[in-house]
């Protein structure tokens, strides 16, 4: 009876609220339901509404929607919903959460190449596979901390540790990221010819051994702005053969390099959903200096990057995304080990997945027109008996995409015809977006050399 009575009062308040979009309303209580692990302090940090705030109806709707996106972008909840109870001019806000399963051991079975297409082009060789175990503990201690332990064997060996503290201090504006890794490889890409990587492999010993350790202090003065100050140490060694095949792999005459790196990153992020954004924008810029002159074998590199991406909802179920990224490495002498152009990670023109284009400067433009072919549905697998896994959201998008890029190279250009010219590619795609930050992309792309192929990716487009 009390529940029915309270619901009746709320419905009366909602009716009155809907009739007046200019009257001011006071936020009463802000509470959370379903946060069995997550501490309320990290949730209040993401809220755009606080008890005592005064808002109009339109402001309330916008702020609730933004708060919902902020909580979802923590990537520790499967579902986030907001509700209000309005009595006279007082609005009580309730946020209902479905938490994820936070301790996830992930078996590793991956290819040693840059992407699936490159591995397929080698003839699906099983000896190029890596295997092992990655243990990811998200929302550690209920404070959105992340602990990652990695042990990978097979073609490459990697042992790593990563700990992310997003909230250090009472005001929750500081964070700290710590990382350490040890990697050793039998095979090393020491150069590129025809914009394809050239490898050397030694079956009897490891051709390259690397140690990396880094710490980053993150300052988040506002909800959507972050500043990162990083310090990293790298110690890398290769065999004499690698140094002979490419004397510029490190500094000439050296088979290894030890160096510190310092970096500064700024990020402004107002996307609706960072895993697969449909509206909003993001700006990122960074400057990094590799080599501080402390060691004789130090790499000497300066890299400046800037990226801006914009996402629009054009019509119901139609979306447009565009992004532009620029990179500059202005120092004249660069070690092949430390430089990167297009073709690495997510920086590539679609249709050119099988190529790398090394260089000191590049620009990359990406665009995608999406259609929501299957609006979001939630599959309820009742036999699982847990909302953490049994409720599966699925959305499917079709898309048309077009990318273009240019790499300026004055060091490694010989024998690599894709440098110092514009390249472009486009095609059709199908995206599946589901829970636990999973995005599957199936794309058929054609580049301006009239080369085409089918590609599979596991990250967002832009």
GROMACS .gro file of C-alpha atoms in nm:
model
  462
    1UNK     CA    1   0.000   0.000   0.000
    2UNK     CA    2   0.280   0.239   0.089
    3UNK     CA    3   0.451   0.163  -0.244
    4UNK     CA    4   0.130   0.232  -0.434
    5UNK     CA    5   0.075   0.552  -0.236
    6UNK     CA    6   0.427   0.679  -0.304
    7UNK     CA    7   0.395   0.590  -0.672
    8UNK     CA    8   0.070   0.789  -0.685
    9UNK     CA    9   0.243   1.093  -0.531
   10UNK     CA   10   0.531   1.063  -0.779
   11UNK     CA   11   0.289   1.041  -1.072
   12UNK     CA   12   0.116   1.356  -0.957
   13UNK     CA   13   0.452   1.530  -0.934
   14UNK     CA   14   0.556   1.408  -1.278
   15UNK     CA   15   0.231   1.534  -1.428
   16UNK     CA   16   0.282   1.878  -1.282
   17UNK     CA   17   0.649   1.871  -1.376
   18UNK     CA   18   0.568   1.791  -1.738
   19UNK     CA   19   0.338   2.091  -1.764
   20UNK     CA   20   0.597   2.353  -1.675
   21UNK     CA   21   0.941   2.356  -1.836
   22UNK     CA   22   1.057   2.688  -1.689
   23UNK     CA   23   0.974   2.651  -1.318
   24UNK     CA   24   1.267   2.581  -1.087
   25UNK     CA   25   1.285   2.253  -0.900
   26UNK     CA   26   1.513   2.162  -0.613
   27UNK     CA   27   1.708   1.836  -0.608
   28UNK     CA   28   1.626   1.653  -0.288
   29UNK     CA   29   1.809   1.324  -0.246
   30UNK     CA   30   2.044   1.148  -0.490
   31UNK     CA   31   2.072   0.776  -0.421
   32UNK     CA   32   2.197   0.458  -0.587
   33UNK     CA   33   2.059   0.107  -0.607
   34UNK     CA   34   2.244  -0.208  -0.712
   35UNK     CA   35   2.596  -0.091  -0.622
   36UNK     CA   36   2.686  -0.392  -0.409
   37UNK     CA   37   3.059  -0.344  -0.473
   38UNK     CA   38   3.098   0.011  -0.603
   39UNK     CA   39   3.155   0.277  -0.340
   40UNK     CA   40   2.907   0.568  -0.348
   41UNK     CA   41   3.195   0.819  -0.346
   42UNK     CA   42   3.310   0.725  -0.700
   43UNK     CA   43   2.949   0.736  -0.823
   44UNK     CA   44   2.879   1.082  -0.681
   45UNK     CA   45   3.199   1.200  -0.857
   46UNK     CA   46   3.031   1.135  -1.195
   47UNK     CA   47   2.696   1.294  -1.114
   48UNK     CA   48   2.595   1.624  -1.271
   49UNK     CA   49   2.325   1.675  -1.008
   50UNK     CA   50   2.370   1.720  -0.635
   51UNK     CA   51   2.133   1.760  -0.347
   52UNK     CA   52   2.024   2.121  -0.321
   53UNK     CA   53   2.073   2.211  -0.689
   54UNK     CA   54   1.796   2.406  -0.858
   55UNK     CA   55   1.710   2.318  -1.219
   56UNK     CA   56   1.438   2.360  -1.476
   57UNK     CA   57   1.270   2.060  -1.636
   58UNK     CA   58   1.483   2.077  -1.950
   59UNK     CA   59   1.801   2.111  -1.743
   60UNK     CA   60   1.704   1.811  -1.533
   61UNK     CA   61   1.648   1.590  -1.838
   62UNK     CA   62   1.984   1.693  -1.989
   63UNK     CA   63   2.176   1.653  -1.663
   64UNK     CA   64   2.026   1.311  -1.591
   65UNK     CA   65   2.116   1.193  -1.939
   66UNK     CA   66   2.472   1.322  -1.899
   67UNK     CA   67   2.508   1.161  -1.555
   68UNK     CA   68   2.387   0.830  -1.698
   69UNK     CA   69   2.652   0.849  -1.971
   70UNK     CA   70   2.922   0.942  -1.719
   71UNK     CA   71   2.846   0.637  -1.506
   72UNK     CA   72   2.827   0.412  -1.810
   73UNK     CA   73   3.166   0.541  -1.926
   74UNK     CA   74   3.324   0.407  -1.608
   75UNK     CA   75   3.291   0.071  -1.787
   76UNK     CA   76   3.205  -0.113  -1.466
   77UNK     CA   77   2.827  -0.145  -1.516
   78UNK     CA   78   2.624  -0.341  -1.767
   79UNK     CA   79   2.318  -0.119  -1.726
   80UNK     CA   80   2.258   0.230  -1.586
   81UNK     CA   81   1.909   0.375  -1.549
   82UNK     CA   82   1.786   0.692  -1.377
   83UNK     CA   83   1.448   0.759  -1.218
   84UNK     CA   84   1.291   1.055  -1.039
   85UNK     CA   85   1.022   1.103  -0.778
   86UNK     CA   86   0.874   1.454  -0.776
   87UNK     CA   87   0.675   1.599  -0.489
   88UNK     CA   88   0.571   1.962  -0.531
   89UNK     CA   89   0.899   2.128  -0.635
   90UNK     CA   90   1.136   1.868  -0.490
   91UNK     CA   91   1.293   1.606  -0.717
   92UNK     CA   92   1.447   1.290  -0.569
   93UNK     CA   93   1.685   1.108  -0.805
   94UNK     CA   94   1.744   0.733  -0.799
   95UNK     CA   95   2.015   0.568  -1.013
   96UNK     CA   96   1.969   0.194  -1.068
   97UNK     CA   97   2.282  -0.003  -1.157
   98UNK     CA   98   2.360  -0.354  -1.272
   99UNK     CA   99   2.721  -0.426  -1.186
  100UNK     CA  100   2.950  -0.642  -1.395
  101UNK     CA  101   3.149  -0.942  -1.287
  102UNK     CA  102   3.476  -0.775  -1.201
  103UNK     CA  103   3.731  -1.057  -1.170
  104UNK     CA  104   3.775  -1.205  -1.516
  105UNK     CA  105   4.051  -1.450  -1.613
  106UNK     CA  106   4.092  -1.422  -1.989
  107UNK     CA  107   4.269  -1.699  -2.181
  108UNK     CA  108   4.510  -1.555  -2.438
  109UNK     CA  109   4.517  -1.701  -2.786
  110UNK     CA  110   4.628  -1.431  -3.026
  111UNK     CA  111   4.831  -1.383  -3.340
  112UNK     CA  112   5.170  -1.212  -3.324
  113UNK     CA  113   5.088  -0.985  -3.619
  114UNK     CA  114   4.939  -0.635  -3.621
  115UNK     CA  115   4.592  -0.756  -3.719
  116UNK     CA  116   4.400  -1.063  -3.830
  117UNK     CA  117   4.446  -0.984  -4.199
  118UNK     CA  118   4.824  -0.977  -4.168
  119UNK     CA  119   4.825  -1.312  -3.984
  120UNK     CA  120   4.602  -1.468  -4.252
  121UNK     CA  121   4.843  -1.341  -4.519
  122UNK     CA  122   5.123  -1.547  -4.356
  123UNK     CA  123   4.927  -1.868  -4.420
  124UNK     CA  124   4.755  -1.903  -4.082
  125UNK     CA  125   5.081  -2.027  -3.928
  126UNK     CA  126   5.013  -2.174  -3.585
  127UNK     CA  127   5.369  -2.110  -3.469
  128UNK     CA  128   5.292  -1.735  -3.487
  129UNK     CA  129   5.030  -1.766  -3.210
  130UNK     CA  130   5.067  -1.646  -2.853
  131UNK     CA  131   4.893  -1.817  -2.562
  132UNK     CA  132   4.864  -1.753  -2.192
  133UNK     CA  133   4.642  -1.594  -1.930
  134UNK     CA  134   4.538  -1.239  -1.850
  135UNK     CA  135   4.366  -1.170  -1.517
  136UNK     CA  136   4.174  -0.844  -1.510
  137UNK     CA  137   4.024  -0.722  -1.183
  138UNK     CA  138   3.814  -0.416  -1.256
  139UNK     CA  139   3.657  -0.200  -0.988
  140UNK     CA  140   3.911  -0.338  -0.742
  141UNK     CA  141   3.813  -0.249  -0.383
  142UNK     CA  142   3.496  -0.089  -0.523
  143UNK     CA  143   3.688   0.228  -0.615
  144UNK     CA  144   3.707   0.175  -0.993
  145UNK     CA  145   4.068   0.069  -0.961
  146UNK     CA  146   4.198  -0.179  -1.221
  147UNK     CA  147   4.453  -0.453  -1.163
  148UNK     CA  148   4.584  -0.647  -1.467
  149UNK     CA  149   4.830  -0.938  -1.460
  150UNK     CA  150   4.955  -1.089  -1.786
  151UNK     CA  151   5.153  -1.405  -1.861
  152UNK     CA  152   5.192  -1.481  -2.233
  153UNK     CA  153   5.394  -1.757  -2.392
  154UNK     CA  154   5.434  -1.897  -2.742
  155UNK     CA  155   5.565  -1.687  -3.028
  156UNK     CA  156   5.627  -1.391  -2.798
  157UNK     CA  157   5.671  -1.390  -2.422
  158UNK     CA  158   5.518  -1.112  -2.216
  159UNK     CA  159   5.487  -1.076  -1.841
  160UNK     CA  160   5.314  -0.763  -1.722
  161UNK     CA  161   5.156  -0.578  -1.435
  162UNK     CA  162   4.927  -0.275  -1.446
  163UNK     CA  163   4.752  -0.093  -1.165
  164UNK     CA  164   4.523   0.202  -1.221
  165UNK     CA  165   4.418   0.427  -0.931
  166UNK     CA  166   4.165   0.676  -1.073
  167UNK     CA  167   4.102   0.843  -0.736
  168UNK     CA  168   4.389   0.942  -0.509
  169UNK     CA  169   4.325   1.195  -0.234
  170UNK     CA  170   4.011   1.321  -0.062
  171UNK     CA  171   3.888   1.544  -0.346
  172UNK     CA  172   3.910   1.257  -0.602
  173UNK     CA  173   4.076   1.480  -0.862
  174UNK     CA  174   4.407   1.295  -0.879
  175UNK     CA  175   4.480   0.951  -1.017
  176UNK     CA  176   4.786   0.731  -1.062
  177UNK     CA  177   4.864   0.466  -1.324
  178UNK     CA  178   5.150   0.220  -1.275
  179UNK     CA  179   5.275  -0.027  -1.534
  180UNK     CA  180   5.559  -0.276  -1.576
  181UNK     CA  181   5.626  -0.528  -1.853
  182UNK     CA  182   5.893  -0.771  -1.967
  183UNK     CA  183   5.885  -0.891  -2.329
  184UNK     CA  184   6.110  -1.113  -2.537
  185UNK     CA  185   6.073  -1.205  -2.902
  186UNK     CA  186   6.230  -1.464  -3.129
  187UNK     CA  187   6.125  -1.251  -3.428
  188UNK     CA  188   6.182  -0.880  -3.482
  189UNK     CA  189   6.059  -0.646  -3.753
  190UNK     CA  190   6.372  -0.448  -3.833
  191UNK     CA  191   6.269  -0.265  -4.154
  192UNK     CA  192   5.998  -0.227  -4.420
  193UNK     CA  193   6.007  -0.289  -4.796
  194UNK     CA  194   5.708  -0.215  -5.021
  195UNK     CA  195   5.542  -0.100  -4.699
  196UNK     CA  196   5.548  -0.453  -4.558
  197UNK     CA  197   5.741  -0.540  -4.246
  198UNK     CA  198   6.063  -0.738  -4.287
  199UNK     CA  199   6.135  -0.986  -4.010
  200UNK     CA  200   6.437  -1.164  -3.875
  201UNK     CA  201   6.384  -1.476  -3.667
  202UNK     CA  202   6.629  -1.671  -3.456
  203UNK     CA  203   6.496  -2.008  -3.334
  204UNK     CA  204   6.783  -2.058  -3.086
  205UNK     CA  205   6.774  -1.731  -2.896
  206UNK     CA  206   6.552  -1.429  -2.842
  207UNK     CA  207   6.621  -1.159  -3.098
  208UNK     CA  208   6.489  -0.880  -2.876
  209UNK     CA  209   6.436  -0.836  -2.502
  210UNK     CA  210   6.259  -0.533  -2.354
  211UNK     CA  211   6.179  -0.394  -2.010
  212UNK     CA  212   5.929  -0.114  -1.962
  213UNK     CA  213   5.824   0.062  -1.643
  214UNK     CA  214   5.605   0.371  -1.623
  215UNK     CA  215   5.409   0.593  -1.388
  216UNK     CA  216   5.150   0.853  -1.483
  217UNK     CA  217   4.991   1.113  -1.259
  218UNK     CA  218   4.642   1.208  -1.380
  219UNK     CA  219   4.473   1.534  -1.281
  220UNK     CA  220   4.099   1.560  -1.343
  221UNK     CA  221   3.984   1.904  -1.230
  222UNK     CA  222   3.646   1.875  -1.405
  223UNK     CA  223   3.426   1.590  -1.518
  224UNK     CA  224   3.533   1.595  -1.882
  225UNK     CA  225   3.891   1.722  -1.868
  226UNK     CA  226   4.201   1.518  -1.786
  227UNK     CA  227   4.571   1.599  -1.773
  228UNK     CA  228   4.835   1.327  -1.761
  229UNK     CA  229   5.201   1.364  -1.661
  230UNK     CA  230   5.402   1.053  -1.739
  231UNK     CA  231   5.750   0.915  -1.676
  232UNK     CA  232   5.867   0.593  -1.844
  233UNK     CA  233   6.185   0.387  -1.848
  234UNK     CA  234   6.274   0.159  -2.141
  235UNK     CA  235   6.558  -0.090  -2.170
  236UNK     CA  236   6.573  -0.277  -2.502
  237UNK     CA  237   6.840  -0.508  -2.644
  238UNK     CA  238   6.866  -0.687  -2.980
  239UNK     CA  239   7.113  -0.936  -3.122
  240UNK     CA  240   7.412  -0.829  -3.329
  241UNK     CA  241   7.237  -0.953  -3.643
  242UNK     CA  242   6.951  -0.702  -3.606
  243UNK     CA  243   7.197  -0.416  -3.561
  244UNK     CA  244   7.383  -0.527  -3.874
  245UNK     CA  245   7.067  -0.562  -4.083
  246UNK     CA  246   6.952  -0.214  -3.984
  247UNK     CA  247   7.226   0.006  -3.829
  248UNK     CA  248   6.957   0.268  -3.755
  249UNK     CA  249   6.743   0.031  -3.549
  250UNK     CA  250   6.890   0.211  -3.245
  251UNK     CA  251   7.167   0.466  -3.262
  252UNK     CA  252   7.435   0.349  -3.513
  253UNK     CA  253   7.671   0.093  -3.364
  254UNK     CA  254   7.444   0.006  -3.069
  255UNK     CA  255   7.263  -0.322  -3.005
  256UNK     CA  256   7.051  -0.173  -2.729
  257UNK     CA  257   6.913   0.143  -2.583
  258UNK     CA  258   6.817   0.265  -2.238
  259UNK     CA  259   6.619   0.583  -2.206
  260UNK     CA  260   6.364   0.774  -2.002
  261UNK     CA  261   6.055   0.931  -2.158
  262UNK     CA  262   5.848   1.217  -2.024
  263UNK     CA  263   5.503   1.303  -2.155
  264UNK     CA  264   5.210   1.535  -2.110
  265UNK     CA  265   4.859   1.453  -2.230
  266UNK     CA  266   4.541   1.656  -2.226
  267UNK     CA  267   4.200   1.507  -2.298
  268UNK     CA  268   3.854   1.661  -2.325
  269UNK     CA  269   3.591   1.390  -2.361
  270UNK     CA  270   3.216   1.453  -2.395
  271UNK     CA  271   3.113   1.141  -2.586
  272UNK     CA  272   2.790   0.971  -2.489
  273UNK     CA  273   2.954   0.625  -2.472
  274UNK     CA  274   3.331   0.585  -2.496
  275UNK     CA  275   3.313   0.222  -2.617
  276UNK     CA  276   3.098   0.304  -2.922
  277UNK     CA  277   3.009   0.676  -2.934
  278UNK     CA  278   2.710   0.802  -3.129
  279UNK     CA  279   2.706   1.166  -3.020
  280UNK     CA  280   2.943   1.414  -2.863
  281UNK     CA  281   3.309   1.489  -2.924
  282UNK     CA  282   3.659   1.420  -2.794
  283UNK     CA  283   3.985   1.612  -2.821
  284UNK     CA  284   4.321   1.465  -2.726
  285UNK     CA  285   4.668   1.610  -2.754
  286UNK     CA  286   5.004   1.488  -2.628
  287UNK     CA  287   5.374   1.564  -2.638
  288UNK     CA  288   5.638   1.302  -2.555
  289UNK     CA  289   6.017   1.320  -2.538
  290UNK     CA  290   6.208   0.990  -2.562
  291UNK     CA  291   6.564   1.019  -2.434
  292UNK     CA  292   6.671   1.277  -2.176
  293UNK     CA  293   7.045   1.244  -2.244
  294UNK     CA  294   7.114   1.036  -1.931
  295UNK     CA  295   7.261   0.737  -2.116
  296UNK     CA  296   7.506   0.712  -2.405
  297UNK     CA  297   7.277   0.466  -2.587
  298UNK     CA  298   6.968   0.680  -2.545
  299UNK     CA  299   6.706   0.711  -2.820
  300UNK     CA  300   6.634   1.076  -2.905
  301UNK     CA  301   6.277   1.138  -3.020
  302UNK     CA  302   6.014   1.410  -2.988
  303UNK     CA  303   5.655   1.330  -3.080
  304UNK     CA  304   5.355   1.565  -3.085
  305UNK     CA  305   5.002   1.439  -3.151
  306UNK     CA  306   4.657   1.592  -3.171
  307UNK     CA  307   4.324   1.423  -3.241
  308UNK     CA  308   3.966   1.549  -3.268
  309UNK     CA  309   3.659   1.331  -3.329
  310UNK     CA  310   3.297   1.438  -3.361
  311UNK     CA  311   2.981   1.226  -3.351
  312UNK     CA  312   2.633   1.330  -3.466
  313UNK     CA  313   2.285   1.185  -3.453
  314UNK     CA  314   2.143   1.290  -3.790
  315UNK     CA  315   1.800   1.129  -3.783
  316UNK     CA  316   1.644   0.849  -3.580
  317UNK     CA  317   1.876   0.549  -3.628
  318UNK     CA  318   2.120   0.744  -3.850
  319UNK     CA  319   2.460   0.856  -3.717
  320UNK     CA  320   2.773   1.022  -3.855
  321UNK     CA  321   3.125   1.012  -3.714
  322UNK     CA  322   3.438   1.197  -3.831
  323UNK     CA  323   3.787   1.214  -3.688
  324UNK     CA  324   4.117   1.384  -3.771
  325UNK     CA  325   4.455   1.292  -3.621
  326UNK     CA  326   4.790   1.467  -3.677
  327UNK     CA  327   5.136   1.358  -3.567
  328UNK     CA  328   5.477   1.523  -3.593
  329UNK     CA  329   5.824   1.397  -3.501
  330UNK     CA  330   6.045   1.694  -3.596
  331UNK     CA  331   6.391   1.579  -3.482
  332UNK     CA  332   6.612   1.492  -3.783
  333UNK     CA  333   6.774   1.169  -3.659
  334UNK     CA  334   6.532   0.897  -3.549
  335UNK     CA  335   6.578   0.538  -3.440
  336UNK     CA  336   6.368   0.288  -3.630
  337UNK     CA  337   6.281   0.122  -3.298
  338UNK     CA  338   6.093   0.425  -3.167
  339UNK     CA  339   5.927   0.576  -3.476
  340UNK     CA  340   5.574   0.498  -3.592
  341UNK     CA  341   5.358   0.610  -3.884
  342UNK     CA  342   5.030   0.471  -4.015
  343UNK     CA  343   4.941   0.104  -3.989
  344UNK     CA  344   4.986   0.056  -3.614
  345UNK     CA  345   4.713   0.003  -3.354
  346UNK     CA  346   4.403   0.193  -3.474
  347UNK     CA  347   4.593   0.444  -3.689
  348UNK     CA  348   4.535   0.314  -4.040
  349UNK     CA  349   4.334   0.386  -4.353
  350UNK     CA  350   4.074   0.114  -4.398
  351UNK     CA  351   4.164  -0.090  -4.702
  352UNK     CA  352   4.534  -0.058  -4.613
  353UNK     CA  353   4.531  -0.291  -4.311
  354UNK     CA  354   4.810  -0.506  -4.459
  355UNK     CA  355   5.056  -0.215  -4.492
  356UNK     CA  356   5.264   0.007  -4.268
  357UNK     CA  357   5.377   0.354  -4.370
  358UNK     CA  358   5.657   0.477  -4.149
  359UNK     CA  359   5.734   0.846  -4.132
  360UNK     CA  360   5.792   1.154  -3.924
  361UNK     CA  361   5.466   1.336  -4.000
  362UNK     CA  362   5.119   1.211  -4.083
  363UNK     CA  363   4.758   1.315  -4.106
  364UNK     CA  364   4.468   1.069  -4.083
  365UNK     CA  365   4.102   1.139  -4.160
  366UNK     CA  366   3.829   0.885  -4.080
  367UNK     CA  367   3.455   0.899  -4.142
  368UNK     CA  368   3.166   0.661  -4.095
  369UNK     CA  369   2.795   0.688  -4.171
  370UNK     CA  370   2.604   0.439  -3.954
  371UNK     CA  371   2.254   0.301  -3.958
  372UNK     CA  372   2.109   0.125  -3.655
  373UNK     CA  373   1.996  -0.193  -3.830
  374UNK     CA  374   1.886  -0.362  -3.509
  375UNK     CA  375   1.801  -0.128  -3.221
  376UNK     CA  376   1.931  -0.226  -2.882
  377UNK     CA  377   1.775  -0.541  -2.743
  378UNK     CA  378   1.840  -0.720  -2.415
  379UNK     CA  379   1.857  -1.097  -2.426
  380UNK     CA  380   1.749  -1.248  -2.095
  381UNK     CA  381   1.922  -1.583  -2.049
  382UNK     CA  382   1.733  -1.684  -1.735
  383UNK     CA  383   1.911  -2.018  -1.704
  384UNK     CA  384   2.235  -1.835  -1.618
  385UNK     CA  385   2.079  -1.699  -1.300
  386UNK     CA  386   2.286  -1.379  -1.282
  387UNK     CA  387   2.219  -1.032  -1.421
  388UNK     CA  388   2.597  -0.988  -1.459
  389UNK     CA  389   2.599  -1.236  -1.748
  390UNK     CA  390   2.236  -1.331  -1.814
  391UNK     CA  391   2.123  -0.989  -1.941
  392UNK     CA  392   2.299  -0.933  -2.275
  393UNK     CA  393   2.247  -0.603  -2.462
  394UNK     CA  394   2.300  -0.630  -2.838
  395UNK     CA  395   2.290  -0.356  -3.102
  396UNK     CA  396   2.379  -0.399  -3.470
  397UNK     CA  397   2.485  -0.118  -3.704
  398UNK     CA  398   2.558  -0.118  -4.075
  399UNK     CA  399   2.792   0.148  -4.208
  400UNK     CA  400   2.956   0.313  -4.505
  401UNK     CA  401   3.308   0.437  -4.435
  402UNK     CA  402   3.575   0.648  -4.602
  403UNK     CA  403   3.928   0.720  -4.477
  404UNK     CA  404   4.225   0.915  -4.614
  405UNK     CA  405   4.578   0.975  -4.498
  406UNK     CA  406   4.919   1.115  -4.582
  407UNK     CA  407   5.261   1.024  -4.437
  408UNK     CA  408   5.566   1.245  -4.487
  409UNK     CA  409   5.886   1.043  -4.464
  410UNK     CA  410   6.243   1.158  -4.530
  411UNK     CA  411   6.427   0.873  -4.354
  412UNK     CA  412   6.268   0.538  -4.441
  413UNK     CA  413   6.104   0.626  -4.774
  414UNK     CA  414   6.335   0.425  -5.005
  415UNK     CA  415   6.153   0.117  -5.124
  416UNK     CA  416   5.826   0.221  -4.960
  417UNK     CA  417   5.604   0.382  -5.227
  418UNK     CA  418   5.309   0.464  -5.003
  419UNK     CA  419   5.504   0.733  -4.821
  420UNK     CA  420   5.482   1.095  -4.938
  421UNK     CA  421   5.152   1.048  -5.121
  422UNK     CA  422   4.783   1.061  -5.035
  423UNK     CA  423   4.608   0.732  -4.979
  424UNK     CA  424   4.237   0.659  -4.942
  425UNK     CA  425   4.004   0.370  -4.883
  426UNK     CA  426   3.641   0.297  -4.811
  427UNK     CA  427   3.376   0.032  -4.803
  428UNK     CA  428   3.087  -0.125  -4.616
  429UNK     CA  429   3.071  -0.267  -4.266
  430UNK     CA  430   2.865  -0.441  -4.001
  431UNK     CA  431   2.918  -0.367  -3.630
  432UNK     CA  432   2.793  -0.564  -3.331
  433UNK     CA  433   2.804  -0.391  -2.993
  434UNK     CA  434   2.736  -0.586  -2.676
  435UNK     CA  435   2.824  -0.590  -2.308
  436UNK     CA  436   3.166  -0.591  -2.137
  437UNK     CA  437   3.291  -0.334  -2.392
  438UNK     CA  438   3.281  -0.581  -2.680
  439UNK     CA  439   3.270  -0.439  -3.035
  440UNK     CA  440   3.298  -0.668  -3.338
  441UNK     CA  441   3.346  -0.505  -3.679
  442UNK     CA  442   3.316  -0.688  -4.008
  443UNK     CA  443   3.427  -0.471  -4.302
  444UNK     CA  444   3.478  -0.504  -4.673
  445UNK     CA  445   3.708  -0.227  -4.795
  446UNK     CA  446   3.859  -0.107  -5.121
  447UNK     CA  447   4.165   0.120  -5.140
  448UNK     CA  448   4.281   0.360  -5.413
  449UNK     CA  449   4.515   0.094  -5.553
  450UNK     CA  450   4.202  -0.109  -5.635
  451UNK     CA  451   4.299  -0.366  -5.370
  452UNK     CA  452   4.010  -0.500  -5.169
  453UNK     CA  453   3.945  -0.747  -4.893
  454UNK     CA  454   3.741  -0.854  -4.594
  455UNK     CA  455   3.870  -0.743  -4.253
  456UNK     CA  456   3.771  -0.813  -3.893
  457UNK     CA  457   3.840  -0.566  -3.612
  458UNK     CA  458   3.766  -0.564  -3.239
  459UNK     CA  459   3.770  -0.193  -3.164
  460UNK     CA  460   3.551   0.106  -3.249
  461UNK     CA  461   3.603   0.288  -3.581
  462UNK     CA  462   3.705   0.633  -3.462
   0.00000   0.00000   0.00000
